[in-house]
PDB file of C-alpha atoms in Angstrom:
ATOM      1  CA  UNK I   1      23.367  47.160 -11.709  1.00  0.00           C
ATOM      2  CA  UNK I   2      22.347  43.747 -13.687  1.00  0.00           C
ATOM      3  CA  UNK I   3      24.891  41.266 -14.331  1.00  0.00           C
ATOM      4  CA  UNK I   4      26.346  41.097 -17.462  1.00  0.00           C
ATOM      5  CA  UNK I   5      26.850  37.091 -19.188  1.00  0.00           C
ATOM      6  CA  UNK I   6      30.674  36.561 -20.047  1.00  0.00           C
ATOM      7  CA  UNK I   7      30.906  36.657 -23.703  1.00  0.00           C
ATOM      8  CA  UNK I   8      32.099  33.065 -23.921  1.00  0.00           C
ATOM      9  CA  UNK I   9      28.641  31.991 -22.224  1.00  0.00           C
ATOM     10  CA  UNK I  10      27.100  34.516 -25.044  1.00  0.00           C
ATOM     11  CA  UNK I  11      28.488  32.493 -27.813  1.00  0.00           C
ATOM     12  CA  UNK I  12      27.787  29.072 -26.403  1.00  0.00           C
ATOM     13  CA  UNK I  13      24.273  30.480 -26.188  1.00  0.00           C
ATOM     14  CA  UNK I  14      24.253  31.599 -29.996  1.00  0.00           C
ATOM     15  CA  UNK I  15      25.562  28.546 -30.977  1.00  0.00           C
ATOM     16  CA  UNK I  16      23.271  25.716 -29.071  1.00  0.00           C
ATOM     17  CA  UNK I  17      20.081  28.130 -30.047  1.00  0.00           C
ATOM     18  CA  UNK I  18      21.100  27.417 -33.786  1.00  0.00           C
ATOM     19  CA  UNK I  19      21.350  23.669 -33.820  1.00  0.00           C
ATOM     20  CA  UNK I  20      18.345  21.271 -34.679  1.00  0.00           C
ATOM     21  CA  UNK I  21      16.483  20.257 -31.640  1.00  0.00           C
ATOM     22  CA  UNK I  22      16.214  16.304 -31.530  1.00  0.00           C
ATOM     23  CA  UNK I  23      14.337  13.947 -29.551  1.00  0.00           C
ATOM     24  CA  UNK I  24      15.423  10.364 -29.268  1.00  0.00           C
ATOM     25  CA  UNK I  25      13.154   7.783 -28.605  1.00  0.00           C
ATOM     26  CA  UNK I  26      13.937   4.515 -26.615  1.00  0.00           C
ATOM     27  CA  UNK I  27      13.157   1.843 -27.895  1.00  0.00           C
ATOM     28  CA  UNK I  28      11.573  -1.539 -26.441  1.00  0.00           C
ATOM     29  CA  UNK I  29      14.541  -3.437 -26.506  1.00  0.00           C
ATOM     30  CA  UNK I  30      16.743  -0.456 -25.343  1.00  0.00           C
ATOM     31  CA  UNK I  31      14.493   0.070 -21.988  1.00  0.00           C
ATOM     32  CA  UNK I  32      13.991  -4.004 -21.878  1.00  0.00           C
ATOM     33  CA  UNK I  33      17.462  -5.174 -21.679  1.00  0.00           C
ATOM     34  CA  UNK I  34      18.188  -7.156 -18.863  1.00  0.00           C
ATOM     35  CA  UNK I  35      14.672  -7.623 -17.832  1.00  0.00           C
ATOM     36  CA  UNK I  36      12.659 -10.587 -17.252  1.00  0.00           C
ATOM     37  CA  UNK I  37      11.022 -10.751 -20.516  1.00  0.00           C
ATOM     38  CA  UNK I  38       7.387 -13.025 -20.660  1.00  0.00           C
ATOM     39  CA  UNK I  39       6.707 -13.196 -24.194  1.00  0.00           C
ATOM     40  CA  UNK I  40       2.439 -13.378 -25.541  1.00  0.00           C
ATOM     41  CA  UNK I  41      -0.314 -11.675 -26.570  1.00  0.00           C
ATOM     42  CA  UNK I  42       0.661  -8.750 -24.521  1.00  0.00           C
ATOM     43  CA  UNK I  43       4.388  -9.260 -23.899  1.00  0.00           C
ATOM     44  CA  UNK I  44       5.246  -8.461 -20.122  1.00  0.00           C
ATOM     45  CA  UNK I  45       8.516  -7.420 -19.065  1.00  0.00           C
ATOM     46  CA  UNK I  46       9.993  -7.372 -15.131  1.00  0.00           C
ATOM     47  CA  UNK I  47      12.612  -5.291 -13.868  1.00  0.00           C
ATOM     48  CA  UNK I  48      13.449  -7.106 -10.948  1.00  0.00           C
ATOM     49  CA  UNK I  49      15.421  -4.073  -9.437  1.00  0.00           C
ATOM     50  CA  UNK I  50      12.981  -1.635  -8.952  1.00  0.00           C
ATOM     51  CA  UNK I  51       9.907  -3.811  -8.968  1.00  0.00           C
ATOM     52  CA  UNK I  52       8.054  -2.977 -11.973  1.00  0.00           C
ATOM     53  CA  UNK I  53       6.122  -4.817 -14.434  1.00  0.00           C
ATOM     54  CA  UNK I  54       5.683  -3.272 -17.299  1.00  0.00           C
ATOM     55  CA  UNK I  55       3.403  -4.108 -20.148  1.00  0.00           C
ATOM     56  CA  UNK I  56       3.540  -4.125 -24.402  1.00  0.00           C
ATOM     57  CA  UNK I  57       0.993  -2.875 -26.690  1.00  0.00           C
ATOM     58  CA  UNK I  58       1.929  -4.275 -30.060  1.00  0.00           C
ATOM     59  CA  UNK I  59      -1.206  -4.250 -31.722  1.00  0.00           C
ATOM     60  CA  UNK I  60      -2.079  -0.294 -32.159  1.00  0.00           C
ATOM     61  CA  UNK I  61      -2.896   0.593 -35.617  1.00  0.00           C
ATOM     62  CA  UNK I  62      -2.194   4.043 -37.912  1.00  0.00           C
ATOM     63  CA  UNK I  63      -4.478   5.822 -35.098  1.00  0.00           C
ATOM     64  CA  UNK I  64      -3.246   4.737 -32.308  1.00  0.00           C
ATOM     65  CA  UNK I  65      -5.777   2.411 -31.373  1.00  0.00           C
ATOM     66  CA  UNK I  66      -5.502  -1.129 -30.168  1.00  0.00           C
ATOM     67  CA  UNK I  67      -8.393  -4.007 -31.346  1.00  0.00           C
ATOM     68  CA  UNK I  68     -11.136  -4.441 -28.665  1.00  0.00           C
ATOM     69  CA  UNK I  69     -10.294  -7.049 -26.259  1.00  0.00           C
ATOM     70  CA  UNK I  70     -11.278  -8.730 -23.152  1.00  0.00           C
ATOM     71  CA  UNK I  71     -10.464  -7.891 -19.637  1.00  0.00           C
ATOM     72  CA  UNK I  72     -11.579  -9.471 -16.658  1.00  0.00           C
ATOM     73  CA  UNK I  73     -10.542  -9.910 -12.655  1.00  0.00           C
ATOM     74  CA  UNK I  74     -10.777 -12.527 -10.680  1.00  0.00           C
ATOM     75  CA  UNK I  75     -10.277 -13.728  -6.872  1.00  0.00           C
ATOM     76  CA  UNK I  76      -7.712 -16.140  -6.842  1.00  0.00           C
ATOM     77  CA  UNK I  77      -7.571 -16.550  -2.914  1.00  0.00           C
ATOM     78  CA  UNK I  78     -10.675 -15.684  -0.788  1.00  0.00           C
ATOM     79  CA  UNK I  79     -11.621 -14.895   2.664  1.00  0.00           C
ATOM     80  CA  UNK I  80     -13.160 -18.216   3.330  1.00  0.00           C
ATOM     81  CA  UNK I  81     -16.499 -16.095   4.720  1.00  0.00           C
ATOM     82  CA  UNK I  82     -19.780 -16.495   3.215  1.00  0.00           C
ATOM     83  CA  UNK I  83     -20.482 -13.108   5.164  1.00  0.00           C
ATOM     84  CA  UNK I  84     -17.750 -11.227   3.416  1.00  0.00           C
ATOM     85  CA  UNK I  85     -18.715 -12.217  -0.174  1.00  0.00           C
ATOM     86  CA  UNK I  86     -15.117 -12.439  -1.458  1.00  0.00           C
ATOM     87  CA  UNK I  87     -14.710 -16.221  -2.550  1.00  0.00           C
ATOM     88  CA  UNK I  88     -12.077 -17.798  -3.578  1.00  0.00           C
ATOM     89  CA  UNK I  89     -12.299 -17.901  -7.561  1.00  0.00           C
ATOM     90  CA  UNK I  90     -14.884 -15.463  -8.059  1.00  0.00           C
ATOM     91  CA  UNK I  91     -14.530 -13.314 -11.262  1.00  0.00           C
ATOM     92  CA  UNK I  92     -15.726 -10.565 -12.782  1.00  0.00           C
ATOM     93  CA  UNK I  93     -18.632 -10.705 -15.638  1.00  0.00           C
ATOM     94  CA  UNK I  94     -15.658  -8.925 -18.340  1.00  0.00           C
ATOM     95  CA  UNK I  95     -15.239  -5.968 -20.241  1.00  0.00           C
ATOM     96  CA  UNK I  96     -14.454  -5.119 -24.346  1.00  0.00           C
ATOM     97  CA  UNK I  97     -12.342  -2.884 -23.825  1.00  0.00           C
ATOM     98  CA  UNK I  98      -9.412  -1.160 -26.266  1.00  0.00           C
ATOM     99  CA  UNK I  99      -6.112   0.849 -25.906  1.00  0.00           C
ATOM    100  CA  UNK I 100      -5.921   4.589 -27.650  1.00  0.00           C
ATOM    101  CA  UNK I 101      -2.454   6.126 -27.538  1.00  0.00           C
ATOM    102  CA  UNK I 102      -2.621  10.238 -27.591  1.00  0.00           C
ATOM    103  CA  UNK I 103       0.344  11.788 -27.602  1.00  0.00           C
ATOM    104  CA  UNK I 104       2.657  10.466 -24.558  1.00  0.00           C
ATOM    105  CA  UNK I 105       0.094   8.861 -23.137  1.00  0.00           C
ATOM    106  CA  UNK I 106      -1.501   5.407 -23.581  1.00  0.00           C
ATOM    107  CA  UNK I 107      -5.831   5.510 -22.254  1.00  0.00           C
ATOM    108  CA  UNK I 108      -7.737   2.013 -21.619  1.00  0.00           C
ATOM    109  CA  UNK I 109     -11.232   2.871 -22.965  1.00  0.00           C
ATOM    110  CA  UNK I 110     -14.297   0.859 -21.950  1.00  0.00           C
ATOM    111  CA  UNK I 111     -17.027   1.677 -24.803  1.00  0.00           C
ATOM    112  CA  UNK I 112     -20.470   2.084 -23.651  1.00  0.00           C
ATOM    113  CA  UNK I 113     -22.222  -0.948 -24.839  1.00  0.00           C
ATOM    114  CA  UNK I 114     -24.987  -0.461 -23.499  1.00  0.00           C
ATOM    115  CA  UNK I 115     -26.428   2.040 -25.896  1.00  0.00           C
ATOM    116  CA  UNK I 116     -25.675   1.334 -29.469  1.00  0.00           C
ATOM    117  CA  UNK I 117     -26.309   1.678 -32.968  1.00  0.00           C
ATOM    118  CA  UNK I 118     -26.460  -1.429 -35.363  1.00  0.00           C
ATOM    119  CA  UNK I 119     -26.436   0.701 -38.321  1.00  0.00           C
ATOM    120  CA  UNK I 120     -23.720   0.610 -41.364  1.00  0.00           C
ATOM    121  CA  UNK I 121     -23.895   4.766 -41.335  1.00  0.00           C
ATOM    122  CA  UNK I 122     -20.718   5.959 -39.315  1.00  0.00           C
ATOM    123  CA  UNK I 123     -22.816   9.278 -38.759  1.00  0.00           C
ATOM    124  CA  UNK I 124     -25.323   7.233 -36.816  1.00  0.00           C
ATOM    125  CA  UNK I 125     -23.205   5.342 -34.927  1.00  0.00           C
ATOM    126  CA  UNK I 126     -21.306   8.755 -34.178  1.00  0.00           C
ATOM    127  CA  UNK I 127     -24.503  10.001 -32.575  1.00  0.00           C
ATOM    128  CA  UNK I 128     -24.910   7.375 -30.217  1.00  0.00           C
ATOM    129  CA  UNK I 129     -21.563   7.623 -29.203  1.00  0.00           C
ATOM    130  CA  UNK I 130     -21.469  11.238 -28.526  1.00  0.00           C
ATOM    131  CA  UNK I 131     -25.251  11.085 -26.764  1.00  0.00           C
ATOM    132  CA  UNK I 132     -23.514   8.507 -23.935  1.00  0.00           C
ATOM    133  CA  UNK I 133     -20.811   8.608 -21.874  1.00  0.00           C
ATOM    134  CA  UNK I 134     -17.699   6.003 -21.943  1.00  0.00           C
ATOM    135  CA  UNK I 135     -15.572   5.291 -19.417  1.00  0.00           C
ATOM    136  CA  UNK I 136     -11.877   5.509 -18.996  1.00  0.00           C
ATOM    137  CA  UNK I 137     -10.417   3.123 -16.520  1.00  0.00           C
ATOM    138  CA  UNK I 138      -6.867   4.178 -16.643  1.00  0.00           C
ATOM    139  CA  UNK I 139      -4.282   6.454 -18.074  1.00  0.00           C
ATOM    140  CA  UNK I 140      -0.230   5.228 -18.731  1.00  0.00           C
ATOM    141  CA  UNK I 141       2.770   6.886 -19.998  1.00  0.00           C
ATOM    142  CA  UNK I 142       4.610   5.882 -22.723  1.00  0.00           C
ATOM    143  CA  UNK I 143       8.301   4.298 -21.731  1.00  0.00           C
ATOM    144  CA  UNK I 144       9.375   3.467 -24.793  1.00  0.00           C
ATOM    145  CA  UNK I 145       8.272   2.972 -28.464  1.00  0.00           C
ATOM    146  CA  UNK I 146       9.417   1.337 -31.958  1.00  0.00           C
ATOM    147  CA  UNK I 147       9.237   2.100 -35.343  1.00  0.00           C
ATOM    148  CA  UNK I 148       6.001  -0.458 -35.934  1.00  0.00           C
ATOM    149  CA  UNK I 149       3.829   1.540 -33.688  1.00  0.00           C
ATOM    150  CA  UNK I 150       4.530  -0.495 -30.574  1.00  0.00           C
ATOM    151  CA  UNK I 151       4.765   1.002 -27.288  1.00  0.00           C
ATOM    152  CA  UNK I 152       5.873  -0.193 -24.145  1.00  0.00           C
ATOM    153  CA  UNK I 153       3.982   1.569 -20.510  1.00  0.00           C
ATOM    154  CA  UNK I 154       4.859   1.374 -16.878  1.00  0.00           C
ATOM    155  CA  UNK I 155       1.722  -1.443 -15.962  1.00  0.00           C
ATOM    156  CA  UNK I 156       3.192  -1.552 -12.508  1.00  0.00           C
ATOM    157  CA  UNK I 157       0.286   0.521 -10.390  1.00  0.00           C
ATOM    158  CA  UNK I 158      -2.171  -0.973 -12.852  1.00  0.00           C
ATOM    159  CA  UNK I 159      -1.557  -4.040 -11.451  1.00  0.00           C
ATOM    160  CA  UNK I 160      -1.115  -3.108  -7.793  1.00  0.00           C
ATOM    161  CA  UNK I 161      -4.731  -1.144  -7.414  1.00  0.00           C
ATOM    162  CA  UNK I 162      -7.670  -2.966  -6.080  1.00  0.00           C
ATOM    163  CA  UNK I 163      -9.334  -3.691  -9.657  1.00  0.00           C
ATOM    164  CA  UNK I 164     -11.869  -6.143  -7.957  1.00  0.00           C
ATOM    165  CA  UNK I 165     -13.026  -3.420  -5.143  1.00  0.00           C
ATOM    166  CA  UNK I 166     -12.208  -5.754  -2.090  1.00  0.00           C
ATOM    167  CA  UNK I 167     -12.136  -2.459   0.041  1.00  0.00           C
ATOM    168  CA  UNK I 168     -15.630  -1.271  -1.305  1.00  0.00           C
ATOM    169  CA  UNK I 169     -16.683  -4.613  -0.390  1.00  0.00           C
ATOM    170  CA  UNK I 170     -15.438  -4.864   3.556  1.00  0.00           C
ATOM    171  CA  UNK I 171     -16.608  -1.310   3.774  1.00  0.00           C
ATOM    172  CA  UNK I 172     -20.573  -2.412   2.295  1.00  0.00           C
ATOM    173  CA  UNK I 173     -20.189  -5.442   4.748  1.00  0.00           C
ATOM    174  CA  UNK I 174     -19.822  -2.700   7.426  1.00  0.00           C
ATOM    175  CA  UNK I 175     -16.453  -3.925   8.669  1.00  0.00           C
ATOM    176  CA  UNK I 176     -14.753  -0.453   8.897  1.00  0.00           C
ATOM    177  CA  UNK I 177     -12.073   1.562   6.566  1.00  0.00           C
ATOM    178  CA  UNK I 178      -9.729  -0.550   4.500  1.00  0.00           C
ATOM    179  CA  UNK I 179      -7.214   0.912   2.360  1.00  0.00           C
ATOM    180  CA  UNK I 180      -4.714  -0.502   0.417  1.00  0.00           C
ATOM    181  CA  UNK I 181      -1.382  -0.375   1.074  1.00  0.00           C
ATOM    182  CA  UNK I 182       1.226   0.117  -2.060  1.00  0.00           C
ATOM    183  CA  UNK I 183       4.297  -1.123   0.390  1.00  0.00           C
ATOM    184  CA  UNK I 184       3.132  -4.703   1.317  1.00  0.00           C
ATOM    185  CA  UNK I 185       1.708  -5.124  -1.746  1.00  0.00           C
ATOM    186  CA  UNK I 186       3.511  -6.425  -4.931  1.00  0.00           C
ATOM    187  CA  UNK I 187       3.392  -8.299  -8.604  1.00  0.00           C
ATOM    188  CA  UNK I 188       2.849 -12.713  -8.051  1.00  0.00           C
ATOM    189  CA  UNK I 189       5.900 -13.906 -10.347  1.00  0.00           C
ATOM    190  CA  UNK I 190       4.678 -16.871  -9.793  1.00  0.00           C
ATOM    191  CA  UNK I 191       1.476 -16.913 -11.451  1.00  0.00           C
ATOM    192  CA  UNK I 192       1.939 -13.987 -13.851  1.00  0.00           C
ATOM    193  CA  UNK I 193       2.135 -15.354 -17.279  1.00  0.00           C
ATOM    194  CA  UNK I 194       1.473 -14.721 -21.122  1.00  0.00           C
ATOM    195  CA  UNK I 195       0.265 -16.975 -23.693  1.00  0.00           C
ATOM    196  CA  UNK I 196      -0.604 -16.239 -27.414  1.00  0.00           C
ATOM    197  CA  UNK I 197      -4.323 -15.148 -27.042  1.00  0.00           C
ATOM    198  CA  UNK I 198      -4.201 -13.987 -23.348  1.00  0.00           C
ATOM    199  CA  UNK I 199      -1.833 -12.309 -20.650  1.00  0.00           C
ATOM    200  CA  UNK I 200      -2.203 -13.144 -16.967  1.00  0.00           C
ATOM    201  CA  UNK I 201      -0.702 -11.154 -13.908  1.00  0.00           C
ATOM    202  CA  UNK I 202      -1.833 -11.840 -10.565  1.00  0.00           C
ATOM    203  CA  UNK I 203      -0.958  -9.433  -7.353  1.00  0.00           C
ATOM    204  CA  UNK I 204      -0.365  -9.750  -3.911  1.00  0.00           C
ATOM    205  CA  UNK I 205      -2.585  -6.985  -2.093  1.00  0.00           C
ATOM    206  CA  UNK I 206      -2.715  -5.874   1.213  1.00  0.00           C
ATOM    207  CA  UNK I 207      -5.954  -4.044   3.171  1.00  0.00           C
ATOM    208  CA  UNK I 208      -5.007  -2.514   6.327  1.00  0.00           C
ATOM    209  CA  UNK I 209      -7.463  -0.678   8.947  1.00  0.00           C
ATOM    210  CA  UNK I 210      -6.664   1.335  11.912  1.00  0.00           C
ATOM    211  CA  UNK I 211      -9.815   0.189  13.561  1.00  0.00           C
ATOM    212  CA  UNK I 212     -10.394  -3.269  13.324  1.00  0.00           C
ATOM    213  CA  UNK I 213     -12.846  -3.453  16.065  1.00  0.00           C
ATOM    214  CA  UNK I 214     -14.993  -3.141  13.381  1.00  0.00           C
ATOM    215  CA  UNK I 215     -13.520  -5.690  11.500  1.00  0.00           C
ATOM    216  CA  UNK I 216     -15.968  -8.796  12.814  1.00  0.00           C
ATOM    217  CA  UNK I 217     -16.379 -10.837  10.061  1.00  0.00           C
ATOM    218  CA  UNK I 218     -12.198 -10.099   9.019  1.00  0.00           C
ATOM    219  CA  UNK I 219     -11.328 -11.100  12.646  1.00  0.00           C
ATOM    220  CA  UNK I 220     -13.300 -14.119  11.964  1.00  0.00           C
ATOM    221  CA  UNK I 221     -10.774 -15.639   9.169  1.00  0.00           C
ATOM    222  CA  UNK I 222      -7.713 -13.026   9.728  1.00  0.00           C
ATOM    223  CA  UNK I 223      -4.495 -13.585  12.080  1.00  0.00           C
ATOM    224  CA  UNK I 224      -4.112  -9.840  12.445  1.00  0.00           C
ATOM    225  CA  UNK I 225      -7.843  -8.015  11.420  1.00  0.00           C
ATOM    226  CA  UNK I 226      -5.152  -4.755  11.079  1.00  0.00           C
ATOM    227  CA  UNK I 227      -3.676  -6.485   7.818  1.00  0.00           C
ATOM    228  CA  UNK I 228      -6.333  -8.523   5.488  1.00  0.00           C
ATOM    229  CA  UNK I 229      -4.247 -10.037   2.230  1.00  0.00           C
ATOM    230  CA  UNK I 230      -5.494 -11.503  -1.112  1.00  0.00           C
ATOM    231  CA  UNK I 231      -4.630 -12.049  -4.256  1.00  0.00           C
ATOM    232  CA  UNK I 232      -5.736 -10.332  -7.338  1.00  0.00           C
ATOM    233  CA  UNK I 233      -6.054 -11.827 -11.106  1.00  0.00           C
ATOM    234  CA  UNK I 234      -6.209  -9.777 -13.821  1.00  0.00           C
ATOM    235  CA  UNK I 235      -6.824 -10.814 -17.464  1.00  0.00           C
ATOM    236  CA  UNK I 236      -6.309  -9.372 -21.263  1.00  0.00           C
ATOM    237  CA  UNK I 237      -7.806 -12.180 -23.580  1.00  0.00           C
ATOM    238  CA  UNK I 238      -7.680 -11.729 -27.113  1.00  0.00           C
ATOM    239  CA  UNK I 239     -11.531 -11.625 -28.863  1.00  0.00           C
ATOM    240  CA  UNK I 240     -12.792 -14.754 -31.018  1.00  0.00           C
ATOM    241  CA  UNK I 241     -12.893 -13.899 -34.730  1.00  0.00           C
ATOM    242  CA  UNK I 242     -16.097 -13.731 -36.423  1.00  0.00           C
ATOM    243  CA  UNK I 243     -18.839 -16.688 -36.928  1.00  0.00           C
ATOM    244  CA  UNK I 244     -20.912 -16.454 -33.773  1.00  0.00           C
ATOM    245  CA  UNK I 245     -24.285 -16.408 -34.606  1.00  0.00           C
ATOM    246  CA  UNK I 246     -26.976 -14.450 -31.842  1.00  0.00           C
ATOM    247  CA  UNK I 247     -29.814 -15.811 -30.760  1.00  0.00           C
ATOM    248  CA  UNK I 248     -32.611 -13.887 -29.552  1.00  0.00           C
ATOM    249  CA  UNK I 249     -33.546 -14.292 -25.954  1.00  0.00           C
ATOM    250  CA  UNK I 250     -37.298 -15.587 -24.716  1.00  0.00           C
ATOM    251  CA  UNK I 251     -37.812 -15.944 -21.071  1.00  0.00           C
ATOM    252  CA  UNK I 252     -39.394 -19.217 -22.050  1.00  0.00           C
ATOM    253  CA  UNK I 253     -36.180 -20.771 -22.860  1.00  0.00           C
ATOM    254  CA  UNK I 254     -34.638 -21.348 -19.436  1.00  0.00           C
ATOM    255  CA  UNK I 255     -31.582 -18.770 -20.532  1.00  0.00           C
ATOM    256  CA  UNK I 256     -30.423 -15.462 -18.819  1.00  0.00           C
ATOM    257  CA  UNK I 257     -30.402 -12.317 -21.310  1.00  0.00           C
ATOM    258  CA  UNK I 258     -27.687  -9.742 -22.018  1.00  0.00           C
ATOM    259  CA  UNK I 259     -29.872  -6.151 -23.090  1.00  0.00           C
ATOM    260  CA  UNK I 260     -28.327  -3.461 -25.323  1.00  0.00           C
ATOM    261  CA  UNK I 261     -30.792  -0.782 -26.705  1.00  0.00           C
ATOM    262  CA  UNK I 262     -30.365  -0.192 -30.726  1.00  0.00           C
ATOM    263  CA  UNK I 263     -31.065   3.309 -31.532  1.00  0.00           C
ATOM    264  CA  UNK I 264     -30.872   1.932 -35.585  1.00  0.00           C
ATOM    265  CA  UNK I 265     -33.799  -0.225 -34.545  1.00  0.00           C
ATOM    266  CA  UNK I 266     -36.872   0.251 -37.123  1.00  0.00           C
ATOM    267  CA  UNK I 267     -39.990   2.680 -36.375  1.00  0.00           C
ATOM    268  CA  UNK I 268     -42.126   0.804 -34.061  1.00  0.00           C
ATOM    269  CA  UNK I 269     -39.592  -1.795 -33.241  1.00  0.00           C
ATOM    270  CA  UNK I 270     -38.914  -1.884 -29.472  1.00  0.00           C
ATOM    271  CA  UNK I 271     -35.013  -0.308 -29.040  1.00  0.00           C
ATOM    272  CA  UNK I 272     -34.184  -2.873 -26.399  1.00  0.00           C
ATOM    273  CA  UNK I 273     -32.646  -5.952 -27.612  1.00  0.00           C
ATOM    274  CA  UNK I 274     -32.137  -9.410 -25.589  1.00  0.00           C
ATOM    275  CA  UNK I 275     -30.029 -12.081 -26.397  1.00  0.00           C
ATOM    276  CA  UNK I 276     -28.922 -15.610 -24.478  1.00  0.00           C
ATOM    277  CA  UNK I 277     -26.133 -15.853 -22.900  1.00  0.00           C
ATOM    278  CA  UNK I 278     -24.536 -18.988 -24.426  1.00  0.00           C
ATOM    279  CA  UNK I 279     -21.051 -20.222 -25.220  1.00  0.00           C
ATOM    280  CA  UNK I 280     -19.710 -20.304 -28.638  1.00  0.00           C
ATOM    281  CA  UNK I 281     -19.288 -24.197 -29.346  1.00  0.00           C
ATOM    282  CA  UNK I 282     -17.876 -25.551 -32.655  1.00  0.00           C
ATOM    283  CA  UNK I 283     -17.173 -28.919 -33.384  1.00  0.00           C
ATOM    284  CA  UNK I 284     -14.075 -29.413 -34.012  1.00  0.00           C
ATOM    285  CA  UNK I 285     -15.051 -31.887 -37.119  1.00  0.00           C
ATOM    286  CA  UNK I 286     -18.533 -31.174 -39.052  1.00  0.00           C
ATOM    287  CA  UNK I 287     -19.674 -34.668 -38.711  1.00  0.00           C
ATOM    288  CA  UNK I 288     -18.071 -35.250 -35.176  1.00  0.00           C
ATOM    289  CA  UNK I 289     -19.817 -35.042 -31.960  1.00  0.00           C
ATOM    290  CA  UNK I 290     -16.894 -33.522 -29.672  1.00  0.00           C
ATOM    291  CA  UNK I 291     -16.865 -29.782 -29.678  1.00  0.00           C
ATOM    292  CA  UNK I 292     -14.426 -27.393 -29.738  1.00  0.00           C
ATOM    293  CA  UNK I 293     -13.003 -25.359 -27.141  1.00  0.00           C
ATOM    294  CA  UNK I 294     -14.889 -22.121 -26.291  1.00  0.00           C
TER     295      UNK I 294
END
């Protein structure tokens, strides 16, 4: 015979089903309190206690989407082996990318800029984006949120993966399996910082092996070949603003070219473009000779 629910459980029941269902959202400052709080162009916040750095978006407009900015990685501390290709310093070549909240989550998008359309008609420049592929490079949860549209996400293992591939790396260089391992590696207080067009958090990463016979060129520079540690730099640097001019690339000019096709390029115009790579240098004065910073 089925059990029957008391009749005071009933009425509880009744009452709870009839009362508005709310959802309260945390906000920065609520989940922030007491943390370690680096303010910048993306404030970072540490929670000392349970070890995780976590990250603000302040800049995501009515859609949920954040202006395109730079991203790079960078070797801070090498190997000290020409034969293992990870120098000290050594950096990435940088990525536009942009945040897009949906829903609880928050995606970093990396636009394919490799195929493109320079014209003014959003249809067009739909069609290229829908005929190639983009790439997400990671997904984070939304921690906490305020009224302006800024959210705050859990940056933690953002930070702690191997962004720079240092395991891809000693596995091309043939020196065996390295994997990374989440429990000797953590966030570098020390040279994590933000600043008002760029945030900078550096890791402390550690690549163990179970087979480090393999490990030659490792054993070469390593005390223990079963534990190889670096550190990793990662960047978010807020774009320049407009006034760059382009200059088209010719292979008699000494330069080195960046390509993008332009499927808005005229009939009978090639769809591959070239330009130089050059830095954006202003003087600082019209009439002075010192320029500006880049």
């Amino acid at each position: 015979m089925p059990k029957r629910m008391p009749l005071a459980l009933l009425a509880l029941s009744a009452i709870y089903a009839t009362l508005p269902v709310t959802i309260s959202a945390q906000t920065i400052t609520d989940k922030t309190t007491g943390m370690k709080h680096l303010d910048g162009y993306l404030p970072l916040d540490w929670d000392a206690k349970a070890g995780k750095l976590y990250l603000e978006i302040p800049h995501l407009d009515a859609s949920g989407r954040s202006p395109d900015l730079l991203y790079t990685h960078s070797l801070p501390y090498g190997t000290g082996s020409n034969d293992l290709g990870l120098d000290r310093g050594q950096i990435s070549s940088g990525e536009i990318l942009h945040f897009e909240r949906t829903g609880p989550k928050v995606l970093l998008v990396e636009p394919n800029q490799a195929f493109r359309s320079t014209s003014t008609d959003p249809l067009e420049q739909l069609a290229v984006r829908q005929s190639f592929p983009e790439s997400i490079l990671y997904g984070f949860k939304v921690e906490a949120e305020d009224a302006n549209g800024a959210v705050l996400i859990d940056a933690t293992d953002f930070y702690l993966r191997d962004a720079h591939g240092v395991a891809e790396t000693l596995t091309t260089t043939k020196q065996g399996t390295y994997k990374l391992d989440p429990t000797r590696s953590t966030i570098a207080l020390d040279a994590t910082k933000a600043f008002p067009k760029n945030t900078e958090v550096e890791s402390i990463l550690t690549f163990t092996t179970d087979d480090p016979a393999k490990a030659e060129f490792v054993n070469n520079v390593t005390p223990d070949p079963h534990a190889l540690t670096l550190r990793e730099h990662q960047s978010f640097i807020e774009l320049p603003g407009p006034g760059f001019t382009p200059r088209r690339f010719d292979p008699r000019a000494g330069y080195f070219p960046t390509t993008y096709r332009d499927y808005a390029a005229p009939l009978g115009a090639p769809l591959d473009q070239h330009f130089i790579i050059r830095h954006r240098l202003l003087k600082k004065i019209p009439p002075a000779p010192t320029p500006a910073r880049p």
